[in-house]
Amino acid sequence: NLFINAIDIYYNKYNIYLIYISLILIIVSILFKLYAAPFHFWISDIYQGSLTLVTTYFSVIPTIPIFFILNKLLIYIFNNFYTIYISLIMFSVINSIVLGTLGALYQKKIKRILAYSSITTTGYILISFINENPLILYNIYFYVFSYLLSIFSIFIFFMNLFLNKHKFNVEQISTLNGYIQINKYNSYILLFCIFSISGLPPFPLFISKFLLLINL
């Protein structure tokens, strides 16, 4: 009720600056959970240092409920404070897309590349809160579902390699050199998933990004 009935705040019934600080801290804590830049520095080390099964779980399962919570907070509870949090969201969107894309270019380990890919994806997800357009929100859910399906398939692929390689964990990209000569079917599946999370046409993430930018 405090955030919904904002008129009490504007008439100094509460300390407005403490309210603003509390609101920003709540949003920052959720952005930290979504590893949105500039709160992303921990995610690549966590991805790399965890077991593949654990990384798979934490890269897929928590994303949807955390995004759902942020969606409810910003649209239904904090909507009267749009001018307060929009600068933070815009800053996070730009940083996530730029730092996630550029950071992935310098990675040689597969999990770290996927971590930076997740940061870029978070930037696109946060775009839905810049403009109050219902079509953008629908496209974001399609985008999130397509991305999580692709990232889950990639992790399943590497867990399958781990089991077939006598517990040999594939970490470096160079380890996959020549794998297409061993198993063409799995190689094509991996390429499909990588092209999908890269947003190349005509894969689902390209379509969702295209619709997202048009509606924006």
Coordinates of C-alpha atoms in Angstrom, one line a residue:
N1 CA 0.0 0.0 0.0
L2 CA 2.9 2.4 0.7
F3 CA 4.2 2.3 -2.9
I4 CA 0.7 2.1 -4.5
N5 CA -0.7 5.0 -2.6
A6 CA 2.1 7.4 -3.6
I7 CA 0.1 10.5 -2.8
D8 CA 1.0 10.1 0.9
I9 CA 4.7 10.1 0.0
Y10 CA 4.4 13.3 -2.1
Y11 CA 2.6 15.1 0.8
N12 CA 5.5 14.3 3.1
K13 CA 3.7 11.8 5.2
Y14 CA 6.8 9.6 4.9
N15 CA 10.5 10.5 4.4
I16 CA 10.6 10.6 0.7
Y17 CA 14.4 10.2 0.4
L18 CA 14.4 7.1 2.5
I19 CA 11.7 5.7 0.2
Y20 CA 13.7 6.4 -2.9
I21 CA 16.8 4.8 -1.4
S22 CA 14.9 1.7 -0.4
L23 CA 13.3 1.4 -3.8
I24 CA 16.7 1.7 -5.6
L25 CA 18.3 -0.9 -3.2
I26 CA 15.4 -3.3 -3.8
I27 CA 15.9 -3.0 -7.6
V28 CA 19.7 -3.3 -7.4
S29 CA 19.4 -6.5 -5.3
I30 CA 17.2 -8.0 -8.0
L31 CA 19.5 -6.8 -10.8
F32 CA 22.3 -8.5 -8.9
K33 CA 20.4 -11.7 -8.9
L34 CA 19.8 -11.3 -12.7
Y35 CA 23.6 -10.6 -13.1
A36 CA 22.8 -7.4 -15.0
A37 CA 25.8 -5.1 -15.5
P38 CA 27.4 -3.4 -13.6
F39 CA 26.5 -6.1 -11.0
H40 CA 27.7 -8.9 -13.1
F41 CA 31.4 -9.4 -12.0
W42 CA 30.6 -12.5 -10.0
I43 CA 28.8 -14.6 -12.6
S44 CA 31.6 -15.7 -14.9
D45 CA 33.6 -17.1 -11.9
I46 CA 30.5 -18.9 -10.6
Y47 CA 29.7 -20.4 -13.9
Q48 CA 33.3 -21.6 -14.4
G49 CA 33.9 -22.9 -10.9
S50 CA 30.6 -24.8 -10.4
L51 CA 29.8 -28.3 -11.6
T52 CA 28.0 -28.3 -15.0
L53 CA 24.8 -29.7 -13.5
V54 CA 24.8 -26.9 -10.9
T55 CA 25.5 -24.2 -13.5
T56 CA 22.7 -25.6 -15.6
Y57 CA 20.2 -25.3 -12.8
F58 CA 21.2 -21.8 -11.8
S59 CA 21.3 -20.5 -15.3
V60 CA 17.9 -21.8 -16.2
I61 CA 15.6 -22.3 -13.2
P62 CA 15.8 -19.0 -11.2
T63 CA 15.7 -16.7 -14.2
I64 CA 11.9 -16.9 -14.8
P65 CA 10.7 -16.3 -11.2
I66 CA 13.2 -13.5 -10.6
F67 CA 12.1 -11.8 -13.8
F68 CA 8.5 -12.3 -12.8
I69 CA 9.1 -10.7 -9.4
L70 CA 10.9 -7.7 -11.0
N71 CA 8.0 -7.4 -13.5
K72 CA 5.4 -7.3 -10.7
L73 CA 7.4 -4.8 -8.7
L74 CA 8.1 -2.3 -11.5
I75 CA 4.8 -2.5 -13.3
Y76 CA 2.3 -2.9 -10.5
I77 CA 4.0 -1.6 -7.3
F78 CA 6.7 0.9 -8.2
N79 CA 4.9 2.2 -11.3
N80 CA 4.3 5.6 -9.6
F81 CA 8.1 6.0 -9.3
Y82 CA 8.9 5.4 -12.9
T83 CA 11.1 8.6 -13.2
I84 CA 13.1 7.4 -10.2
Y85 CA 14.2 3.9 -11.3
I86 CA 14.2 4.4 -15.1
S87 CA 17.7 5.9 -15.2
L88 CA 19.0 2.8 -13.3
I89 CA 17.2 0.4 -15.7
M90 CA 18.5 2.3 -18.8
F91 CA 22.1 2.3 -17.4
S92 CA 21.9 -1.4 -16.7
V93 CA 20.4 -2.2 -20.1
I94 CA 23.2 -0.4 -22.0
N95 CA 26.0 -1.8 -19.8
S96 CA 24.6 -5.3 -20.0
I97 CA 24.4 -5.4 -23.7
V98 CA 27.7 -3.7 -24.3
L99 CA 29.8 -5.4 -21.6
G100 CA 28.2 -8.8 -22.2
T101 CA 28.9 -8.7 -25.9
L102 CA 32.4 -7.3 -25.7
G103 CA 33.3 -9.5 -22.7
A104 CA 32.4 -12.7 -24.6
L105 CA 34.8 -11.9 -27.4
Y106 CA 37.8 -12.4 -25.1
Q107 CA 36.7 -15.6 -23.4
K108 CA 38.3 -19.0 -24.3
K109 CA 36.3 -21.1 -21.9
I110 CA 32.8 -22.3 -22.8
K111 CA 31.1 -21.6 -19.5
R112 CA 32.5 -18.0 -19.4
I113 CA 31.2 -17.4 -22.9
L114 CA 27.7 -18.6 -21.8
A115 CA 27.9 -16.4 -18.7
Y116 CA 28.6 -13.3 -20.7
S117 CA 25.8 -14.4 -23.1
S118 CA 23.5 -14.4 -20.1
I119 CA 24.5 -10.9 -19.2
T120 CA 23.6 -9.7 -22.7
T121 CA 20.3 -11.5 -22.5
T122 CA 19.5 -9.8 -19.3
G123 CA 20.1 -6.4 -21.0
Y124 CA 17.5 -7.3 -23.6
I125 CA 15.1 -8.5 -20.9
L126 CA 15.3 -5.2 -19.0
I127 CA 14.3 -3.4 -22.2
S128 CA 10.7 -4.4 -21.4
F129 CA 10.6 -2.0 -18.5
I130 CA 11.7 1.1 -20.5
N131 CA 8.5 1.5 -22.3
E132 CA 5.0 0.5 -21.0
N133 CA 4.0 -1.5 -24.1
P134 CA 2.2 -4.8 -23.4
L135 CA 3.5 -6.2 -26.7
I136 CA 7.1 -5.8 -25.5
L137 CA 6.3 -7.8 -22.4
Y138 CA 4.8 -10.6 -24.5
N139 CA 7.9 -10.6 -26.7
I140 CA 10.2 -10.7 -23.6
Y141 CA 8.5 -13.8 -22.3
F142 CA 9.0 -15.4 -25.8
Y143 CA 12.6 -14.2 -25.8
V144 CA 13.3 -15.6 -22.3
F145 CA 11.7 -19.0 -23.1
S146 CA 13.7 -19.3 -26.4
Y147 CA 16.9 -18.4 -24.7
L148 CA 16.5 -20.7 -21.7
L149 CA 15.6 -23.6 -24.0
S150 CA 18.8 -23.0 -26.1
I151 CA 21.1 -22.5 -23.1
F152 CA 19.6 -25.6 -21.4
S153 CA 20.2 -27.6 -24.6
I154 CA 23.9 -26.5 -24.7
F155 CA 24.5 -27.5 -21.1
I156 CA 22.8 -30.9 -21.8
F157 CA 25.2 -31.3 -24.8
F158 CA 28.3 -30.7 -22.6
M159 CA 27.0 -33.0 -19.8
N160 CA 26.5 -35.7 -22.4
L161 CA 30.1 -35.2 -23.6
F162 CA 31.2 -35.4 -20.0
L163 CA 29.6 -38.8 -19.5
N164 CA 30.8 -40.1 -22.9
K165 CA 34.4 -38.9 -22.4
H166 CA 35.0 -41.0 -19.2
K167 CA 34.4 -38.0 -16.9
F168 CA 36.5 -35.7 -19.0
N169 CA 35.1 -32.2 -18.6
V170 CA 35.2 -30.0 -21.8
E171 CA 36.1 -26.5 -20.8
Q172 CA 38.1 -24.9 -23.6
I173 CA 36.5 -24.1 -27.0
S174 CA 39.6 -25.5 -28.7
T175 CA 38.7 -29.0 -27.3
L176 CA 35.8 -29.2 -29.7
N177 CA 38.1 -28.9 -32.7
G178 CA 37.3 -31.7 -35.2
Y179 CA 34.3 -32.9 -33.2
I180 CA 32.1 -32.8 -36.3
Q181 CA 34.1 -35.7 -37.7
I182 CA 33.3 -37.8 -34.6
N183 CA 29.6 -37.0 -34.3
K184 CA 27.9 -34.9 -37.0
Y185 CA 24.5 -35.1 -35.4
N186 CA 25.5 -33.7 -32.1
S187 CA 27.7 -31.0 -33.8
Y188 CA 24.7 -29.7 -35.8
I189 CA 22.6 -29.6 -32.7
L190 CA 25.2 -27.6 -30.9
L191 CA 25.6 -25.2 -33.8
F192 CA 21.9 -24.7 -33.9
C193 CA 21.8 -23.8 -30.2
I194 CA 24.8 -21.5 -30.5
F195 CA 23.3 -19.7 -33.5
S196 CA 20.1 -19.4 -31.6
I197 CA 21.5 -17.7 -28.5
S198 CA 23.6 -15.5 -30.8
G199 CA 20.4 -14.1 -32.3
L200 CA 21.2 -15.0 -35.9
P201 CA 18.3 -15.2 -38.4
P202 CA 16.1 -17.1 -38.8
F203 CA 16.4 -18.6 -35.3
P204 CA 13.8 -17.8 -32.6
L205 CA 15.9 -15.3 -30.6
F206 CA 16.4 -13.2 -33.8
I207 CA 12.7 -13.1 -34.3
S208 CA 12.0 -12.1 -30.7
K209 CA 14.8 -9.5 -30.7
F210 CA 13.4 -8.1 -34.0
L211 CA 9.8 -7.9 -32.6
L212 CA 11.2 -6.4 -29.4
L213 CA 13.0 -3.6 -31.1
I214 CA 10.1 -2.8 -33.5
N215 CA 7.7 -2.5 -30.5
L216 CA 10.2 -0.4 -28.6

